Amino acid sequence: MSDSVIRVLAGCFGAMVMLVAAGAAQAGSDAVRMAEIKQQGGCPDCDLRLAELRFLKVEDANFHRANLRETDLKEVILTNANFKGADFRRAEAERANFSGSDFADASMRSVDLEKANLSNANFLSADLRDADLNASIVTGAIFDRADLRNVFLMRSVATETSFKNAKMDSANLERVDLSGANFQGARLRQAKLDRIKAHNADFSGADMQGVRLVSSDLTGANLTKVDFNGALLRRTRLVGADLTGAYNLDPSRILGACGDETTKLPRGIELIECTY
């Protein structure tokens, strides 16, 4: 074998060793970082971009204003944590448990929270545009004044959850359990609410222009003073619902929707009697 070939092979081997060493150093760095976070009870104002923090478990941790952009947080258990003002953009947090945590004013655009436990968490004024919350548990959570445009919440559980004055244009809430949820003053333009269960939910004063309500159950819902301009109500159950003062309802776009003698309707709107 010629000297030139030997030199080339040696160079390739050296490069491989350096790459492996670099990977090990990075892994070690994240392991050390996780140990420090556990010991210190969090990492406020830290730069944790791209960190591998999967399976991290700390209760009552403090990550106030931390940078967690594109961080791997899959299956972490960070209950009752402080994430106020933190940067979660494009973070991966599938199956994470953030129950009781505070995300007020957090930047969370395009975060992946699929199948996460977010029960009783606070997302006041958080930016969750384009976020994936499919199949998540958000029972009792607060999303007041949050930006939830284009958010995905399909098949989630959102009972007793508050979305007051939230921006939810083009949000997808198909098959979500919204029983007892509060949407007072929320903007739901072009939102997809097919097959939702929203027993006794409060939509009073909401902007529901262009919303889709197909095979949805709004039994006992408060829909007073709702703007339904361009909305589609197909096979929507409105038993005991209150639509007093609701406006811009187009009778031609009410297809098979039903109610009963306790349903309160605006003048000029009629429903068939529910038999299902």
PDB file of C-alpha atoms in Angstrom:
ATOM      1  CA  MET A   1       0.000   0.000   0.000  1.00  0.00           C
ATOM      2  CA  SER A   2       1.440   3.353  -1.017  1.00  0.00           C
ATOM      3  CA  ASP A   3       2.283   6.065   1.481  1.00  0.00           C
ATOM      4  CA  SER A   4      -0.286   8.390  -0.087  1.00  0.00           C
ATOM      5  CA  VAL A   5      -3.096   5.877   0.401  1.00  0.00           C
ATOM      6  CA  ILE A   6      -2.013   5.281   3.994  1.00  0.00           C
ATOM      7  CA  ARG A   7      -2.038   9.035   4.652  1.00  0.00           C
ATOM      8  CA  VAL A   8      -5.567   9.341   3.193  1.00  0.00           C
ATOM      9  CA  LEU A   9      -6.888   6.477   5.293  1.00  0.00           C
ATOM     10  CA  ALA A  10      -5.237   7.884   8.400  1.00  0.00           C
ATOM     11  CA  GLY A  11      -6.823  11.234   7.736  1.00  0.00           C
ATOM     12  CA  CYS A  12     -10.268   9.668   7.316  1.00  0.00           C
ATOM     13  CA  PHE A  13      -9.847   7.680  10.518  1.00  0.00           C
ATOM     14  CA  GLY A  14      -8.764  10.793  12.392  1.00  0.00           C
ATOM     15  CA  ALA A  15     -11.801  12.688  11.151  1.00  0.00           C
ATOM     16  CA  MET A  16     -14.091   9.867  12.288  1.00  0.00           C
ATOM     17  CA  VAL A  17     -12.500   9.853  15.719  1.00  0.00           C
ATOM     18  CA  MET A  18     -13.036  13.598  16.016  1.00  0.00           C
ATOM     19  CA  LEU A  19     -16.701  13.283  15.017  1.00  0.00           C
ATOM     20  CA  VAL A  20     -17.301  10.507  17.546  1.00  0.00           C
ATOM     21  CA  ALA A  21     -15.506  12.486  20.225  1.00  0.00           C
ATOM     22  CA  ALA A  22     -17.534  15.561  19.427  1.00  0.00           C
ATOM     23  CA  GLY A  23     -20.773  13.580  19.666  1.00  0.00           C
ATOM     24  CA  ALA A  24     -19.727  12.072  22.981  1.00  0.00           C
ATOM     25  CA  ALA A  25     -18.743  15.485  24.306  1.00  0.00           C
ATOM     26  CA  GLN A  26     -22.099  16.894  23.278  1.00  0.00           C
ATOM     27  CA  ALA A  27     -23.955  14.010  24.941  1.00  0.00           C
ATOM     28  CA  GLY A  28     -21.843  14.431  28.024  1.00  0.00           C
ATOM     29  CA  SER A  29     -22.502  18.138  28.037  1.00  0.00           C
ATOM     30  CA  ASP A  30     -26.271  17.593  28.019  1.00  0.00           C
ATOM     31  CA  ALA A  31     -25.989  14.955  30.752  1.00  0.00           C
ATOM     32  CA  VAL A  32     -24.032  17.404  32.890  1.00  0.00           C
ATOM     33  CA  ARG A  33     -26.530  20.129  32.092  1.00  0.00           C
ATOM     34  CA  MET A  34     -29.442  17.938  33.163  1.00  0.00           C
ATOM     35  CA  ALA A  35     -27.679  17.094  36.415  1.00  0.00           C
ATOM     36  CA  GLU A  36     -27.118  20.789  37.090  1.00  0.00           C
ATOM     37  CA  ILE A  37     -30.758  21.597  36.355  1.00  0.00           C
ATOM     38  CA  LYS A  38     -31.882  18.926  38.805  1.00  0.00           C
ATOM     39  CA  GLN A  39     -29.469  20.120  41.468  1.00  0.00           C
ATOM     40  CA  GLN A  40     -30.348  23.797  41.063  1.00  0.00           C
ATOM     41  CA  GLY A  41     -34.076  23.249  40.595  1.00  0.00           C
ATOM     42  CA  GLY A  42     -34.162  24.784  37.109  1.00  0.00           C
ATOM     43  CA  CYS A  43     -32.220  27.207  34.969  1.00  0.00           C
ATOM     44  CA  PRO A  44     -33.733  30.713  34.753  1.00  0.00           C
ATOM     45  CA  ASP A  45     -32.514  32.916  31.880  1.00  0.00           C
ATOM     46  CA  CYS A  46     -30.387  30.029  30.559  1.00  0.00           C
ATOM     47  CA  ASP A  47     -29.637  29.430  26.894  1.00  0.00           C
ATOM     48  CA  LEU A  48     -30.768  25.830  26.352  1.00  0.00           C
ATOM     49  CA  ARG A  49     -31.241  25.972  22.604  1.00  0.00           C
ATOM     50  CA  LEU A  50     -31.000  22.557  20.902  1.00  0.00           C
ATOM     51  CA  ALA A  51     -30.313  20.833  24.224  1.00  0.00           C
ATOM     52  CA  GLU A  52     -31.232  17.152  24.667  1.00  0.00           C
ATOM     53  CA  LEU A  53     -33.261  17.154  27.872  1.00  0.00           C
ATOM     54  CA  ARG A  54     -35.488  14.167  27.175  1.00  0.00           C
ATOM     55  CA  PHE A  55     -36.945  12.472  30.287  1.00  0.00           C
ATOM     56  CA  LEU A  56     -35.796  15.288  32.592  1.00  0.00           C
ATOM     57  CA  LYS A  57     -37.788  15.190  35.837  1.00  0.00           C
ATOM     58  CA  VAL A  58     -37.909  18.170  38.220  1.00  0.00           C
ATOM     59  CA  GLU A  59     -40.854  19.492  40.234  1.00  0.00           C
ATOM     60  CA  ASP A  60     -41.423  23.214  40.810  1.00  0.00           C
ATOM     61  CA  ALA A  61     -38.486  24.050  38.530  1.00  0.00           C
ATOM     62  CA  ASN A  62     -37.652  27.624  37.554  1.00  0.00           C
ATOM     63  CA  PHE A  63     -37.062  28.262  33.835  1.00  0.00           C
ATOM     64  CA  HIS A  64     -38.153  31.895  33.858  1.00  0.00           C
ATOM     65  CA  ARG A  65     -37.259  33.505  30.492  1.00  0.00           C
ATOM     66  CA  ALA A  66     -35.096  30.514  29.535  1.00  0.00           C
ATOM     67  CA  ASN A  67     -34.314  29.924  25.868  1.00  0.00           C
ATOM     68  CA  LEU A  68     -35.627  26.445  25.047  1.00  0.00           C
ATOM     69  CA  ARG A  69     -35.866  26.962  21.321  1.00  0.00           C
ATOM     70  CA  GLU A  70     -35.779  23.665  19.392  1.00  0.00           C
ATOM     71  CA  THR A  71     -34.933  21.812  22.606  1.00  0.00           C
ATOM     72  CA  ASP A  72     -35.784  18.124  22.977  1.00  0.00           C
ATOM     73  CA  LEU A  73     -38.199  17.932  25.916  1.00  0.00           C
ATOM     74  CA  LYS A  74     -39.961  14.718  25.005  1.00  0.00           C
ATOM     75  CA  GLU A  75     -41.542  12.924  27.956  1.00  0.00           C
ATOM     76  CA  VAL A  76     -40.126  15.326  30.544  1.00  0.00           C
ATOM     77  CA  ILE A  77     -41.920  15.682  33.873  1.00  0.00           C
ATOM     78  CA  LEU A  78     -41.765  19.367  34.800  1.00  0.00           C
ATOM     79  CA  THR A  79     -44.901  19.896  36.842  1.00  0.00           C
ATOM     80  CA  ASN A  80     -45.696  23.253  38.485  1.00  0.00           C
ATOM     81  CA  ALA A  81     -42.704  24.807  36.724  1.00  0.00           C
ATOM     82  CA  ASN A  82     -42.119  28.502  36.012  1.00  0.00           C
ATOM     83  CA  PHE A  83     -41.745  29.083  32.252  1.00  0.00           C
ATOM     84  CA  LYS A  84     -42.907  32.703  32.246  1.00  0.00           C
ATOM     85  CA  GLY A  85     -41.562  34.544  29.220  1.00  0.00           C
ATOM     86  CA  ALA A  86     -39.609  31.484  28.053  1.00  0.00           C
ATOM     87  CA  ASP A  87     -38.841  30.777  24.384  1.00  0.00           C
ATOM     88  CA  PHE A  88     -40.287  27.411  23.319  1.00  0.00           C
ATOM     89  CA  ARG A  89     -40.362  27.980  19.568  1.00  0.00           C
ATOM     90  CA  ARG A  90     -40.187  24.678  17.673  1.00  0.00           C
ATOM     91  CA  ALA A  91     -39.399  22.753  20.849  1.00  0.00           C
ATOM     92  CA  GLU A  92     -40.243  19.038  20.868  1.00  0.00           C
ATOM     93  CA  ALA A  93     -42.285  18.085  23.920  1.00  0.00           C
ATOM     94  CA  GLU A  94     -44.468  15.149  22.952  1.00  0.00           C
ATOM     95  CA  ARG A  95     -45.913  13.286  25.933  1.00  0.00           C
ATOM     96  CA  ALA A  96     -44.409  15.826  28.336  1.00  0.00           C
ATOM     97  CA  ASN A  97     -46.065  16.454  31.691  1.00  0.00           C
ATOM     98  CA  PHE A  98     -46.307  20.196  32.330  1.00  0.00           C
ATOM     99  CA  SER A  99     -49.385  20.069  34.542  1.00  0.00           C
ATOM    100  CA  GLY A 100     -49.766  23.136  36.748  1.00  0.00           C
ATOM    101  CA  SER A 101     -46.899  24.969  35.027  1.00  0.00           C
ATOM    102  CA  ASP A 102     -46.895  28.678  34.197  1.00  0.00           C
ATOM    103  CA  PHE A 103     -46.254  29.650  30.547  1.00  0.00           C
ATOM    104  CA  ALA A 104     -47.560  33.222  30.781  1.00  0.00           C
ATOM    105  CA  ASP A 105     -46.186  35.411  27.947  1.00  0.00           C
ATOM    106  CA  ALA A 106     -44.109  32.508  26.612  1.00  0.00           C
ATOM    107  CA  SER A 107     -43.109  32.388  22.937  1.00  0.00           C
ATOM    108  CA  MET A 108     -44.267  28.946  21.768  1.00  0.00           C
ATOM    109  CA  ARG A 109     -44.858  29.186  18.033  1.00  0.00           C
ATOM    110  CA  SER A 110     -44.798  25.766  16.320  1.00  0.00           C
ATOM    111  CA  VAL A 111     -44.082  23.930  19.579  1.00  0.00           C
ATOM    112  CA  ASP A 112     -44.914  20.212  19.524  1.00  0.00           C
ATOM    113  CA  LEU A 113     -47.010  19.303  22.572  1.00  0.00           C
ATOM    114  CA  GLU A 114     -48.801  16.306  21.128  1.00  0.00           C
ATOM    115  CA  LYS A 115     -50.215  14.027  23.842  1.00  0.00           C
ATOM    116  CA  ALA A 116     -48.810  16.299  26.540  1.00  0.00           C
ATOM    117  CA  ASN A 117     -50.394  16.756  29.969  1.00  0.00           C
ATOM    118  CA  LEU A 118     -51.086  20.490  30.307  1.00  0.00           C
ATOM    119  CA  SER A 119     -53.862  20.284  32.864  1.00  0.00           C
ATOM    120  CA  ASN A 120     -54.253  23.410  35.024  1.00  0.00           C
ATOM    121  CA  ALA A 121     -51.335  25.083  33.214  1.00  0.00           C
ATOM    122  CA  ASN A 122     -51.334  28.849  32.628  1.00  0.00           C
ATOM    123  CA  PHE A 123     -50.831  30.105  29.050  1.00  0.00           C
ATOM    124  CA  LEU A 124     -52.003  33.666  29.658  1.00  0.00           C
ATOM    125  CA  SER A 125     -51.025  35.810  26.642  1.00  0.00           C
ATOM    126  CA  ALA A 126     -48.703  33.084  25.319  1.00  0.00           C
ATOM    127  CA  ASP A 127     -47.953  32.867  21.580  1.00  0.00           C
ATOM    128  CA  LEU A 128     -48.959  29.374  20.440  1.00  0.00           C
ATOM    129  CA  ARG A 129     -49.466  30.002  16.746  1.00  0.00           C
ATOM    130  CA  ASP A 130     -49.181  26.838  14.618  1.00  0.00           C
ATOM    131  CA  ALA A 131     -48.630  24.708  17.738  1.00  0.00           C
ATOM    132  CA  ASP A 132     -49.434  20.987  17.786  1.00  0.00           C
ATOM    133  CA  LEU A 133     -51.518  20.103  20.842  1.00  0.00           C
ATOM    134  CA  ASN A 134     -53.294  17.117  19.303  1.00  0.00           C
ATOM    135  CA  ALA A 135     -54.537  14.543  21.813  1.00  0.00           C
ATOM    136  CA  SER A 136     -53.273  16.665  24.721  1.00  0.00           C
ATOM    137  CA  ILE A 137     -54.922  17.112  28.110  1.00  0.00           C
ATOM    138  CA  VAL A 138     -55.604  20.784  28.844  1.00  0.00           C
ATOM    139  CA  THR A 139     -58.314  20.348  31.459  1.00  0.00           C
ATOM    140  CA  GLY A 140     -58.604  23.459  33.618  1.00  0.00           C
ATOM    141  CA  ALA A 141     -55.834  25.264  31.717  1.00  0.00           C
ATOM    142  CA  ILE A 142     -55.921  29.018  31.080  1.00  0.00           C
ATOM    143  CA  PHE A 143     -55.415  30.335  27.535  1.00  0.00           C
ATOM    144  CA  ASP A 144     -56.888  33.778  28.141  1.00  0.00           C
ATOM    145  CA  ARG A 145     -55.651  36.343  25.570  1.00  0.00           C
ATOM    146  CA  ALA A 146     -53.348  33.699  24.077  1.00  0.00           C
ATOM    147  CA  ASP A 147     -52.578  33.621  20.352  1.00  0.00           C
ATOM    148  CA  LEU A 148     -53.811  30.226  19.157  1.00  0.00           C
ATOM    149  CA  ARG A 149     -54.141  30.941  15.461  1.00  0.00           C
ATOM    150  CA  ASN A 150     -53.791  27.785  13.363  1.00  0.00           C
ATOM    151  CA  VAL A 151     -53.320  25.664  16.475  1.00  0.00           C
ATOM    152  CA  PHE A 152     -54.081  21.923  16.312  1.00  0.00           C
ATOM    153  CA  LEU A 153     -56.082  20.581  19.264  1.00  0.00           C
ATOM    154  CA  MET A 154     -57.782  17.599  17.659  1.00  0.00           C
ATOM    155  CA  ARG A 155     -59.032  14.874  19.998  1.00  0.00           C
ATOM    156  CA  SER A 156     -57.844  16.758  23.079  1.00  0.00           C
ATOM    157  CA  VAL A 157     -59.590  17.025  26.432  1.00  0.00           C
ATOM    158  CA  ALA A 158     -60.293  20.660  27.336  1.00  0.00           C
ATOM    159  CA  THR A 159     -63.030  20.491  29.935  1.00  0.00           C
ATOM    160  CA  GLU A 160     -63.388  23.581  32.144  1.00  0.00           C
ATOM    161  CA  THR A 161     -60.606  25.240  30.122  1.00  0.00           C
ATOM    162  CA  SER A 162     -60.587  29.027  29.645  1.00  0.00           C
ATOM    163  CA  PHE A 163     -60.008  30.613  26.232  1.00  0.00           C
ATOM    164  CA  LYS A 164     -61.371  34.066  27.067  1.00  0.00           C
ATOM    165  CA  ASN A 165     -60.438  36.711  24.475  1.00  0.00           C
ATOM    166  CA  ALA A 166     -58.045  34.288  22.761  1.00  0.00           C
ATOM    167  CA  LYS A 167     -57.219  34.545  19.047  1.00  0.00           C
ATOM    168  CA  MET A 168     -58.159  31.203  17.501  1.00  0.00           C
ATOM    169  CA  ASP A 169     -58.521  31.922  13.793  1.00  0.00           C
ATOM    170  CA  SER A 170     -58.402  28.683  11.734  1.00  0.00           C
ATOM    171  CA  ALA A 171     -57.821  26.575  14.840  1.00  0.00           C
ATOM    172  CA  ASN A 172     -58.671  22.884  14.507  1.00  0.00           C
ATOM    173  CA  LEU A 173     -60.609  21.612  17.526  1.00  0.00           C
ATOM    174  CA  GLU A 174     -62.209  18.602  15.875  1.00  0.00           C
ATOM    175  CA  ARG A 175     -63.508  16.008  18.350  1.00  0.00           C
ATOM    176  CA  VAL A 176     -62.324  18.001  21.390  1.00  0.00           C
ATOM    177  CA  ASP A 177     -64.233  17.667  24.664  1.00  0.00           C
ATOM    178  CA  LEU A 178     -64.950  21.310  25.547  1.00  0.00           C
ATOM    179  CA  SER A 179     -67.577  20.732  28.210  1.00  0.00           C
ATOM    180  CA  GLY A 180     -67.679  23.702  30.568  1.00  0.00           C
ATOM    181  CA  ALA A 181     -65.037  25.586  28.565  1.00  0.00           C
ATOM    182  CA  ASN A 182     -65.064  29.399  28.446  1.00  0.00           C
ATOM    183  CA  PHE A 183     -64.709  31.167  25.088  1.00  0.00           C
ATOM    184  CA  GLN A 184     -66.094  34.559  26.123  1.00  0.00           C
ATOM    185  CA  GLY A 185     -65.010  37.186  23.602  1.00  0.00           C
ATOM    186  CA  ALA A 186     -62.743  34.728  21.770  1.00  0.00           C
ATOM    187  CA  ARG A 187     -62.076  35.064  18.047  1.00  0.00           C
ATOM    188  CA  LEU A 188     -62.738  31.773  16.275  1.00  0.00           C
ATOM    189  CA  ARG A 189     -62.920  32.876  12.652  1.00  0.00           C
ATOM    190  CA  GLN A 190     -62.800  29.921  10.238  1.00  0.00           C
ATOM    191  CA  ALA A 191     -62.161  27.543  13.134  1.00  0.00           C
ATOM    192  CA  LYS A 192     -63.052  23.878  12.726  1.00  0.00           C
ATOM    193  CA  LEU A 193     -65.289  22.669  15.551  1.00  0.00           C
ATOM    194  CA  ASP A 194     -66.615  19.495  13.958  1.00  0.00           C
ATOM    195  CA  ARG A 195     -67.790  16.784  16.361  1.00  0.00           C
ATOM    196  CA  ILE A 196     -66.918  18.754  19.475  1.00  0.00           C
ATOM    197  CA  LYS A 197     -68.653  18.074  22.759  1.00  0.00           C
ATOM    198  CA  ALA A 198     -69.272  21.470  24.329  1.00  0.00           C
ATOM    199  CA  HIS A 199     -71.908  20.879  26.981  1.00  0.00           C
ATOM    200  CA  ASN A 200     -72.576  24.093  28.934  1.00  0.00           C
ATOM    201  CA  ALA A 201     -69.634  25.842  27.270  1.00  0.00           C
ATOM    202  CA  ASP A 202     -69.696  29.655  27.228  1.00  0.00           C
ATOM    203  CA  PHE A 203     -69.203  31.260  23.797  1.00  0.00           C
ATOM    204  CA  SER A 204     -70.911  34.530  24.692  1.00  0.00           C
ATOM    205  CA  GLY A 205     -69.728  37.470  22.601  1.00  0.00           C
ATOM    206  CA  ALA A 206     -67.385  35.272  20.547  1.00  0.00           C
ATOM    207  CA  ASP A 207     -66.526  35.988  16.928  1.00  0.00           C
ATOM    208  CA  MET A 208     -67.440  32.747  15.137  1.00  0.00           C
ATOM    209  CA  GLN A 209     -67.454  34.004  11.577  1.00  0.00           C
ATOM    210  CA  GLY A 210     -66.987  31.178   9.101  1.00  0.00           C
ATOM    211  CA  VAL A 211     -66.782  28.535  11.832  1.00  0.00           C
ATOM    212  CA  ARG A 212     -67.631  24.890  11.030  1.00  0.00           C
ATOM    213  CA  LEU A 213     -69.950  23.094  13.442  1.00  0.00           C
ATOM    214  CA  VAL A 214     -70.644  19.716  11.875  1.00  0.00           C
ATOM    215  CA  SER A 215     -72.145  16.924  14.007  1.00  0.00           C
ATOM    216  CA  SER A 216     -71.251  18.971  17.095  1.00  0.00           C
ATOM    217  CA  ASP A 217     -72.982  18.841  20.477  1.00  0.00           C
ATOM    218  CA  LEU A 218     -73.544  22.241  22.107  1.00  0.00           C
ATOM    219  CA  THR A 219     -76.141  21.120  24.613  1.00  0.00           C
ATOM    220  CA  GLY A 220     -76.739  23.904  27.138  1.00  0.00           C
ATOM    221  CA  ALA A 221     -74.120  26.173  25.564  1.00  0.00           C
ATOM    222  CA  ASN A 222     -74.193  29.950  25.971  1.00  0.00           C
ATOM    223  CA  LEU A 223     -74.093  31.441  22.466  1.00  0.00           C
ATOM    224  CA  THR A 224     -75.502  34.848  23.271  1.00  0.00           C
ATOM    225  CA  LYS A 225     -74.375  37.735  21.069  1.00  0.00           C
ATOM    226  CA  VAL A 226     -72.208  35.479  18.908  1.00  0.00           C
ATOM    227  CA  ASP A 227     -71.372  36.605  15.362  1.00  0.00           C
ATOM    228  CA  PHE A 228     -72.163  33.637  13.089  1.00  0.00           C
ATOM    229  CA  ASN A 229     -71.519  35.353   9.759  1.00  0.00           C
ATOM    230  CA  GLY A 230     -70.710  32.644   7.197  1.00  0.00           C
ATOM    231  CA  ALA A 231     -70.848  29.873   9.820  1.00  0.00           C
ATOM    232  CA  LEU A 232     -71.993  26.368   8.930  1.00  0.00           C
ATOM    233  CA  LEU A 233     -74.216  24.518  11.413  1.00  0.00           C
ATOM    234  CA  ARG A 234     -74.817  21.027  10.067  1.00  0.00           C
ATOM    235  CA  ARG A 235     -76.422  18.406  12.326  1.00  0.00           C
ATOM    236  CA  THR A 236     -75.457  20.536  15.316  1.00  0.00           C
ATOM    237  CA  ARG A 237     -77.217  19.694  18.576  1.00  0.00           C
ATOM    238  CA  LEU A 238     -78.428  22.810  20.405  1.00  0.00           C
ATOM    239  CA  VAL A 239     -80.681  21.377  23.105  1.00  0.00           C
ATOM    240  CA  GLY A 240     -81.041  23.964  25.880  1.00  0.00           C
ATOM    241  CA  ALA A 241     -78.592  26.318  24.160  1.00  0.00           C
ATOM    242  CA  ASP A 242     -79.054  30.079  24.438  1.00  0.00           C
ATOM    243  CA  LEU A 243     -78.608  32.003  21.162  1.00  0.00           C
ATOM    244  CA  THR A 244     -80.247  35.189  22.391  1.00  0.00           C
ATOM    245  CA  GLY A 245     -78.805  38.138  20.505  1.00  0.00           C
ATOM    246  CA  ALA A 246     -76.768  35.908  18.167  1.00  0.00           C
ATOM    247  CA  TYR A 247     -76.541  37.516  14.742  1.00  0.00           C
ATOM    248  CA  ASN A 248     -75.669  36.919  11.082  1.00  0.00           C
ATOM    249  CA  LEU A 249     -77.075  33.390  11.224  1.00  0.00           C
ATOM    250  CA  ASP A 250     -77.886  32.294   7.672  1.00  0.00           C
ATOM    251  CA  PRO A 251     -80.897  29.896   7.623  1.00  0.00           C
ATOM    252  CA  SER A 252     -79.559  28.346   4.393  1.00  0.00           C
ATOM    253  CA  ARG A 253     -76.420  27.276   6.295  1.00  0.00           C
ATOM    254  CA  ILE A 254     -78.341  25.643   9.147  1.00  0.00           C
ATOM    255  CA  LEU A 255     -78.654  22.094   7.860  1.00  0.00           C
ATOM    256  CA  GLY A 256     -80.195  19.505  10.147  1.00  0.00           C
ATOM    257  CA  ALA A 257     -79.267  21.445  13.302  1.00  0.00           C
ATOM    258  CA  CYS A 258     -81.726  20.701  16.093  1.00  0.00           C
ATOM    259  CA  GLY A 259     -82.941  21.975  19.444  1.00  0.00           C
ATOM    260  CA  ASP A 260     -85.869  21.594  21.831  1.00  0.00           C
ATOM    261  CA  GLU A 261     -88.378  23.732  23.682  1.00  0.00           C
ATOM    262  CA  THR A 262     -85.638  25.066  25.980  1.00  0.00           C
ATOM    263  CA  THR A 263     -83.457  26.320  23.110  1.00  0.00           C
ATOM    264  CA  LYS A 264     -83.486  30.122  22.843  1.00  0.00           C
ATOM    265  CA  LEU A 265     -83.216  31.388  19.278  1.00  0.00           C
ATOM    266  CA  PRO A 266     -82.946  34.821  17.643  1.00  0.00           C
ATOM    267  CA  ARG A 267     -85.928  36.021  15.633  1.00  0.00           C
ATOM    268  CA  GLY A 268     -86.322  34.368  12.243  1.00  0.00           C
ATOM    269  CA  ILE A 269     -84.346  31.214  13.091  1.00  0.00           C
ATOM    270  CA  GLU A 270     -85.998  27.858  13.462  1.00  0.00           C
ATOM    271  CA  LEU A 271     -84.601  24.425  14.237  1.00  0.00           C
ATOM    272  CA  ILE A 272     -85.961  20.935  13.899  1.00  0.00           C
ATOM    273  CA  GLU A 273     -86.602  19.013  17.084  1.00  0.00           C
ATOM    274  CA  CYS A 274     -83.720  16.820  18.215  1.00  0.00           C
ATOM    275  CA  THR A 275     -84.352  13.123  17.851  1.00  0.00           C
ATOM    276  CA  TYR A 276     -80.748  12.051  18.417  1.00  0.00           C
TER     277      TYR A 276
END
